[in-house]
Amino acid sequence: MSEVGQSERATQNRVVQLFQQQLDYTYLGNWHKRDNNSNVESDLLTIFLRDTQKYNHTIINQALDELNKLNQDTAKNLYDVNKEIYGLLRYGIKVNPEAGEKTQSVYLINWQEPLKNNFYIAEEVSIKGENDKRPDIVLYINGIALAVLELKSSTVSVSKGIRQNLDSQESIFIKSFFNTVQLVAAGNDSQGLRYGTTKTSEKYYLTWKEDSYHQITNLLDKHLLQLCEKHRFLDIIYNFILFDSGIKKLCRSHQYLGIKAAQDHIKRQQGGIIWHTQGSGKSLTMVWLTKWIREFDPKARILIITDREELDNQIEGVFLGVNENIYRTKSGQDLITQLQNTTPSLICSLIHKFGKKQNNTETQEYEDYIKELKRNLPKKFQPYGQFYVFVDECHRTQAGKLHKAMKDILPNALFIGFTGTPLLKQDKQSSLEVFGKYIHTYKFNEAVGDKVVLDLRYEARNVEQYITSQRKIDQWFADKTSGLTETAKAELKKRWGTMQKILSSKSRLEMIVKDIISDFSTKERLQNGKGNAILVAGSIYEACKYYELFQSAGFSQCAIITSYDPTIKSIKGETTGEGKTDKIHQYEIYQKMLNGQKADKFEQDVKNNFVNSPAQMQLLIVVDKLLTGFDAPPATYLYIDKKMRDHGLFQAVCRVNRLDSEDKEYGYIIDYKDLFASLEKSVQDYTSAAFADYDIADIAGLLSNRLEKGKNDLDTARQALKALCEAVKPPYHTADYTRYFCGNTENPEDLKNTEPQRLLLYKSVNSLVRNYANIANEMAAAGYTEREIYEIKKEVKHYQQVSQEIKLASGDYIDFKAYQNDMRQLIDSYIGAEASQILANFENLTLVELIVNHGVNAVDSLPPGIRNNQTAVAETIENNLRKLIVEQQPTNPKYFDKMSILLQELIDNRKTATAEYENYLQKIIILAQEIHQPSKSSTYPPSLNTSAKIALYDNLDQDEQLALTIDRVIRQTKQDGWRGNKVKERMIKNAIKKYLPLPEQIDEMMEIIKNQNEY
């Protein structure tokens, strides 16, 4: 019988069985008709407290009274009651057994020994409220409801279950039932599980992602096994919940796994690096790790080092938000003083506060900081406690100097580096030597795939500059330098030569201002007031000029945020009698912008508006500030008019990858400085000249090809809409659409039944309009013919009209706000800026993938310098294949040894000219396919359908049956987290030993097995 269209009841039956048989929860029954169901089942809780915790009757009653009093408090909101009850669950309830006796803590859950608790599952739990509700599944620990799960059939979106959970938490339903609940989830068989906690909004529900339970093919079952295993379930509740300034937060899977890995390192007294990409919650990871360290080690003190004010502010804000007091040092001397004191236990220190020179370089900031520390170090300096030092943005080269200095001051400290960006090749070795190996990585492409952050789209624009009159320049030079010697003139000419671009800088800035204003009137996210933008200028002076030009153009909702201190000191000595200098000019612009306000207060207000009221603060003009540690979900476009590289560029572009409302699908990077000019659709493995120093795997997935992706998105939206309207046949009358999407418009039941179809229609039309708008003025460049452009334009207008008519016919127009604009207005407004030219687009294919997917045609995608030289093409391909062979060697030594020999033979043949070039290319493509996808090679038996089986086969003298047996034994024996765990590794070794007679063969196979991802 087919399992397609699995019913909700069938899914629920299987899930209940999974909890009983695989997770060992006790089934309490179907509580649909049971009276007085509660989130605190006092009888079950009493049994646990009496029989397991061994509390006496008096203490139990006092504890239950305290819990129930709080649980029944209807005056407080859910967040506050839930927070207080969480405190009782985690830290125990203080009771006084008898007058005069010592206060005793009653623990409702045994956190240290999870298996000594009673784990229950109940289904169809009817709860009485202002309006009754019946959660599908409730998980009780010792009689306390800690998790609620709503299930849907495989054909119903998990979103419906999420919304049911959110409804249930409203006061008009059963809000008080969620007073004790910590995990709130919804799932189905087609999408798996989505989880959050109390009052988590729908868009922030998460998916657990972990490399475990490979044998489980059903996503929902896999997620439940991963999240609800007894130890894991209680660990998440105990160590990974935060109440942050009115929002309750639960960890994402990468945060949990990263911290668990860090805990193992710390227990072994080892430091290391946690690399979690920009926007993936690195600050919260620090908080959770800090809380664990302080409980793990009673003498622990944590010092957090940052080198950017935004990061320092952000970290302080996060810790204070979760009621963790953190002390910010005021100077190097202050830090040394605090290190000797017994408190505080949590300190953060900002490096550049201690620099003496204005506009310090990064290197100078670190060196000044280190000198300041050592200068204030007393002769008998003795730090108090066991220090754990977190170094944020540890990828910076100077972090090594800081590490050495801090090691001198805190010789017994354990150092953990945090970074949100890839380590540069030039920094990677030194960083790993300083901090230790990676503890855990969560890369950009993983975060994008998990929808933790948004993908980025890139567009290079160029504003051509030219000299308007060489004659006038020469005349000016002659007049101004008539009194100078020839040597002085030569020096001035040398300087003048570097300033030729400045001659037209104002006109160039004006063109960019026009570009940006045009985008604000045409780009959907900028036009509708939900999104805003950041412009990165090359200098403070340029930032001020930009601001002045925007103001002159009537674009007033913008501001400058830089490190400039607009005091009278900044213009001392600037008066020359020959007109205003740049510094005087920028001072006057700043003062006009501040309009009497203090710079710090102005900056804070501007940032708040930018984050919380994007329509009121549409554009921030920056130079260096706000490019790290500044999270602004509305920020959608980043305009770059500054030379940037490496970490600075990576961090800057990630300012616009934060999740926001549904219509923010990507962050957009508009580049005016040719940061990626050298790419031009060349070898897709190398992201760009600007990112050339990153390891390729580190930055996989950073940029999407804007036009190719835009065309793909538009085509997908068109196909989806046509499929939705397939039942309506030509000539497409309004009445036919109305009948299909509304039924009889005079029949309320018809309108109700067809409502889901209409909602899908509106969403699909919105998607079509949005995707069309993204490339409306670049359709030809995206690859459409003139005829297709005309047809698509008609098609978009047609479906917009259909949507509008259906809204009017059904009455939906009153209930729903359509965000698409009038099509004619949208089309008319999308006119490209004549002054800018699009330079480059990108694809996300590695060179090997390019060869496998495109064959000989892949050569056309190489840069001209390589493409036009047969030897260069051959060597480029060979080098990439050799690199892949070396990287893959540990997974299957014999196979890749063979591949290496074959590659060398081809190279030798080419060099001795025994192979025709075209023939060589065909052979190299076949080899590339076999290297990239060994399982598809015809040389292997059909039963060897995975890379792991093939690796076993190749290294077991091509014994098919033995390879399949070993594969089966491994899958049956392996346990979660077996790599690096000697006991679990030994279990696998013992299991395969009976099939492998030689000891050295066993060790060799274990190394190969460890390198197989599927195990």
mmCIF file of N, CA and C in Angstrom, residues 713-728 732 737 740-741 757-772 792 794-804 806 820 823:
data_model
loop_
_atom_site.group_PDB
_atom_site.id
_atom_site.type_symbol
_atom_site.label_atom_id
_atom_site.label_comp_id
_atom_site.label_asym_id
_atom_site.label_seq_id
_atom_site.Cartn_x
_atom_site.Cartn_y
_atom_site.Cartn_z
ATOM 1 N N ASP A 713 14.745 31.928 -11.056
ATOM 2 C CA ASP A 713 13.665 32.216 -10.105
ATOM 3 C C ASP A 713 12.396 32.653 -10.841
ATOM 4 N N LEU A 714 12.574 33.492 -11.875
ATOM 5 C CA LEU A 714 11.409 33.957 -12.637
ATOM 6 C C LEU A 714 10.748 32.799 -13.376
ATOM 7 N N ASP A 715 11.551 31.959 -14.003
ATOM 8 C CA ASP A 715 10.994 30.814 -14.730
ATOM 9 C C ASP A 715 10.261 29.867 -13.782
ATOM 10 N N THR A 716 10.847 29.661 -12.604
ATOM 11 C CA THR A 716 10.207 28.786 -11.600
ATOM 12 C C THR A 716 8.877 29.373 -11.151
ATOM 13 N N ALA A 717 8.853 30.694 -10.910
ATOM 14 C CA ALA A 717 7.608 31.356 -10.480
ATOM 15 C C ALA A 717 6.546 31.267 -11.575
ATOM 16 N N ARG A 718 6.953 31.422 -12.824
ATOM 17 C CA ARG A 718 5.991 31.328 -13.942
ATOM 18 C C ARG A 718 5.414 29.923 -14.033
ATOM 19 N N GLN A 719 6.284 28.923 -13.949
ATOM 20 C CA GLN A 719 5.829 27.532 -14.048
ATOM 21 C C GLN A 719 4.873 27.175 -12.916
ATOM 22 N N ALA A 720 5.218 27.659 -11.701
ATOM 23 C CA ALA A 720 4.368 27.360 -10.541
ATOM 24 C C ALA A 720 2.979 27.971 -10.723
ATOM 25 N N LEU A 721 2.923 29.179 -11.248
ATOM 26 C CA LEU A 721 1.645 29.864 -11.432
ATOM 27 C C LEU A 721 0.828 29.208 -12.539
ATOM 28 N N LYS A 722 1.491 28.819 -13.619
ATOM 29 C CA LYS A 722 0.782 28.130 -14.708
ATOM 30 C C LYS A 722 0.209 26.797 -14.231
ATOM 31 N N ALA A 723 0.984 26.093 -13.415
ATOM 32 C CA ALA A 723 0.500 24.818 -12.877
ATOM 33 C C ALA A 723 -0.707 25.030 -11.969
ATOM 34 N N LEU A 724 -0.662 26.101 -11.183
ATOM 35 C CA LEU A 724 -1.775 26.399 -10.279
ATOM 36 C C LEU A 724 -3.051 26.714 -11.063
ATOM 37 N N CYS A 725 -2.895 27.392 -12.191
ATOM 38 C CA CYS A 725 -4.061 27.818 -12.985
ATOM 39 C C CYS A 725 -4.347 26.883 -14.156
ATOM 40 N N GLU A 726 -3.758 25.701 -14.140
ATOM 41 C CA GLU A 726 -3.859 24.788 -15.281
ATOM 42 C C GLU A 726 -5.303 24.415 -15.611
ATOM 43 N N ALA A 727 -6.145 24.351 -14.578
ATOM 44 C CA ALA A 727 -7.541 23.935 -14.792
ATOM 45 C C ALA A 727 -8.355 24.973 -15.562
ATOM 46 N N VAL A 728 -7.874 26.209 -15.592
ATOM 47 C CA VAL A 728 -8.571 27.268 -16.336
ATOM 48 C C VAL A 728 -8.036 27.277 -17.765
ATOM 49 N N TYR A 732 -9.477 32.072 -21.251
ATOM 50 C CA TYR A 732 -9.215 32.689 -19.950
ATOM 51 C C TYR A 732 -10.177 33.813 -19.603
ATOM 52 N N TYR A 737 -11.893 31.900 -14.058
ATOM 53 C CA TYR A 737 -10.972 32.021 -12.922
ATOM 54 C C TYR A 737 -11.757 32.146 -11.612
ATOM 55 N N TYR A 740 -13.104 28.852 -10.501
ATOM 56 C CA TYR A 740 -12.074 27.934 -10.018
ATOM 57 C C TYR A 740 -11.526 28.349 -8.651
ATOM 58 N N PHE A 741 -11.321 29.649 -8.444
ATOM 59 C CA PHE A 741 -10.694 30.096 -7.198
ATOM 60 C C PHE A 741 -11.692 30.526 -6.120
ATOM 61 N N GLN A 757 -6.660 27.805 -1.971
ATOM 62 C CA GLN A 757 -6.238 27.988 -3.368
ATOM 63 C C GLN A 757 -5.979 29.462 -3.666
ATOM 64 N N ARG A 758 -6.844 30.307 -3.138
ATOM 65 C CA ARG A 758 -6.678 31.737 -3.401
ATOM 66 C C ARG A 758 -5.417 32.282 -2.738
ATOM 67 N N LEU A 759 -5.176 31.854 -1.504
ATOM 68 C CA LEU A 759 -3.978 32.316 -0.816
ATOM 69 C C LEU A 759 -2.722 31.908 -1.579
ATOM 70 N N LEU A 760 -2.745 30.700 -2.122
ATOM 71 C CA LEU A 760 -1.613 30.245 -2.922
ATOM 72 C C LEU A 760 -1.486 31.066 -4.204
ATOM 73 N N LEU A 761 -2.630 31.432 -4.790
ATOM 74 C CA LEU A 761 -2.618 32.282 -5.989
ATOM 75 C C LEU A 761 -1.956 33.626 -5.676
ATOM 76 N N TYR A 762 -2.378 34.266 -4.590
ATOM 77 C CA TYR A 762 -1.832 35.583 -4.253
ATOM 78 C C TYR A 762 -0.323 35.498 -3.989
ATOM 79 N N LYS A 763 0.059 34.455 -3.249
ATOM 80 C CA LYS A 763 1.476 34.295 -2.934
ATOM 81 C C LYS A 763 2.281 34.047 -4.205
ATOM 82 N N SER A 764 1.716 33.237 -5.099
ATOM 83 C CA SER A 764 2.409 32.915 -6.351
ATOM 84 C C SER A 764 2.524 34.143 -7.249
ATOM 85 N N VAL A 765 1.469 34.948 -7.304
ATOM 86 C CA VAL A 765 1.523 36.171 -8.118
ATOM 87 C C VAL A 765 2.535 37.152 -7.509
ATOM 88 N N ASN A 766 2.531 37.258 -6.177
ATOM 89 C CA ASN A 766 3.529 38.112 -5.517
ATOM 90 C C ASN A 766 4.938 37.683 -5.897
ATOM 91 N N SER A 767 5.173 36.372 -5.860
ATOM 92 C CA SER A 767 6.482 35.835 -6.198
ATOM 93 C C SER A 767 6.838 36.144 -7.646
ATOM 94 N N LEU A 768 5.856 35.987 -8.543
ATOM 95 C CA LEU A 768 6.092 36.282 -9.956
ATOM 96 C C LEU A 768 6.463 37.746 -10.149
ATOM 97 N N VAL A 769 5.697 38.643 -9.554
ATOM 98 C CA VAL A 769 5.953 40.081 -9.712
ATOM 99 C C VAL A 769 7.315 40.450 -9.123
ATOM 100 N N ARG A 770 7.606 39.905 -7.944
ATOM 101 C CA ARG A 770 8.871 40.230 -7.296
ATOM 102 C C ARG A 770 10.064 39.749 -8.123
ATOM 103 N N ASN A 771 9.968 38.513 -8.623
ATOM 104 C CA ASN A 771 11.074 37.969 -9.415
ATOM 105 C C ASN A 771 11.195 38.672 -10.770
ATOM 106 N N TYR A 772 10.050 39.087 -11.333
ATOM 107 C CA TYR A 772 10.099 39.857 -12.580
ATOM 108 C C TYR A 772 10.747 41.224 -12.327
ATOM 109 N N ILE A 792 6.324 37.620 -21.548
ATOM 110 C CA ILE A 792 6.408 37.607 -20.078
ATOM 111 C C ILE A 792 5.783 38.858 -19.495
ATOM 112 N N LYS A 794 3.363 40.601 -20.788
ATOM 113 C CA LYS A 794 1.911 40.382 -20.866
ATOM 114 C C LYS A 794 1.449 39.408 -19.790
ATOM 115 N N GLU A 795 2.229 38.358 -19.610
ATOM 116 C CA GLU A 795 1.882 37.304 -18.655
ATOM 117 C C GLU A 795 1.818 37.854 -17.226
ATOM 118 N N VAL A 796 2.819 38.651 -16.866
ATOM 119 C CA VAL A 796 2.849 39.227 -15.518
ATOM 120 C C VAL A 796 1.649 40.134 -15.298
ATOM 121 N N LYS A 797 1.363 40.968 -16.297
ATOM 122 C CA LYS A 797 0.215 41.868 -16.194
ATOM 123 C C LYS A 797 -1.081 41.072 -16.091
ATOM 124 N N HIS A 798 -1.191 39.991 -16.889
ATOM 125 C CA HIS A 798 -2.387 39.154 -16.881
ATOM 126 C C HIS A 798 -2.627 38.557 -15.485
ATOM 127 N N TYR A 799 -1.594 37.967 -14.909
ATOM 128 C CA TYR A 799 -1.786 37.320 -13.606
ATOM 129 C C TYR A 799 -2.004 38.333 -12.490
ATOM 130 N N GLN A 800 -1.419 39.513 -12.638
ATOM 131 C CA GLN A 800 -1.698 40.542 -11.647
ATOM 132 C C GLN A 800 -3.176 40.928 -11.687
ATOM 133 N N GLN A 801 -3.706 41.041 -12.899
ATOM 134 C CA GLN A 801 -5.121 41.382 -13.051
ATOM 135 C C GLN A 801 -6.010 40.250 -12.534
ATOM 136 N N VAL A 802 -5.607 38.996 -12.810
ATOM 137 C CA VAL A 802 -6.356 37.846 -12.290
ATOM 138 C C VAL A 802 -6.408 37.911 -10.769
ATOM 139 N N SER A 803 -5.241 38.152 -10.173
ATOM 140 C CA SER A 803 -5.158 38.220 -8.717
ATOM 141 C C SER A 803 -6.075 39.317 -8.168
ATOM 142 N N GLN A 804 -6.041 40.476 -8.825
ATOM 143 C CA GLN A 804 -6.848 41.601 -8.357
ATOM 144 C C GLN A 804 -8.339 41.284 -8.491
ATOM 145 N N ILE A 806 -9.780 38.318 -8.540
ATOM 146 C CA ILE A 806 -10.165 37.285 -7.575
ATOM 147 C C ILE A 806 -10.293 37.899 -6.181
ATOM 148 N N GLN A 820 2.165 43.737 -4.182
ATOM 149 C CA GLN A 820 2.660 44.067 -5.517
ATOM 150 C C GLN A 820 2.066 45.391 -6.000
ATOM 151 N N MET A 823 1.216 47.003 -12.151
ATOM 152 C CA MET A 823 2.241 46.490 -13.055
ATOM 153 C C MET A 823 2.795 47.564 -13.976
#
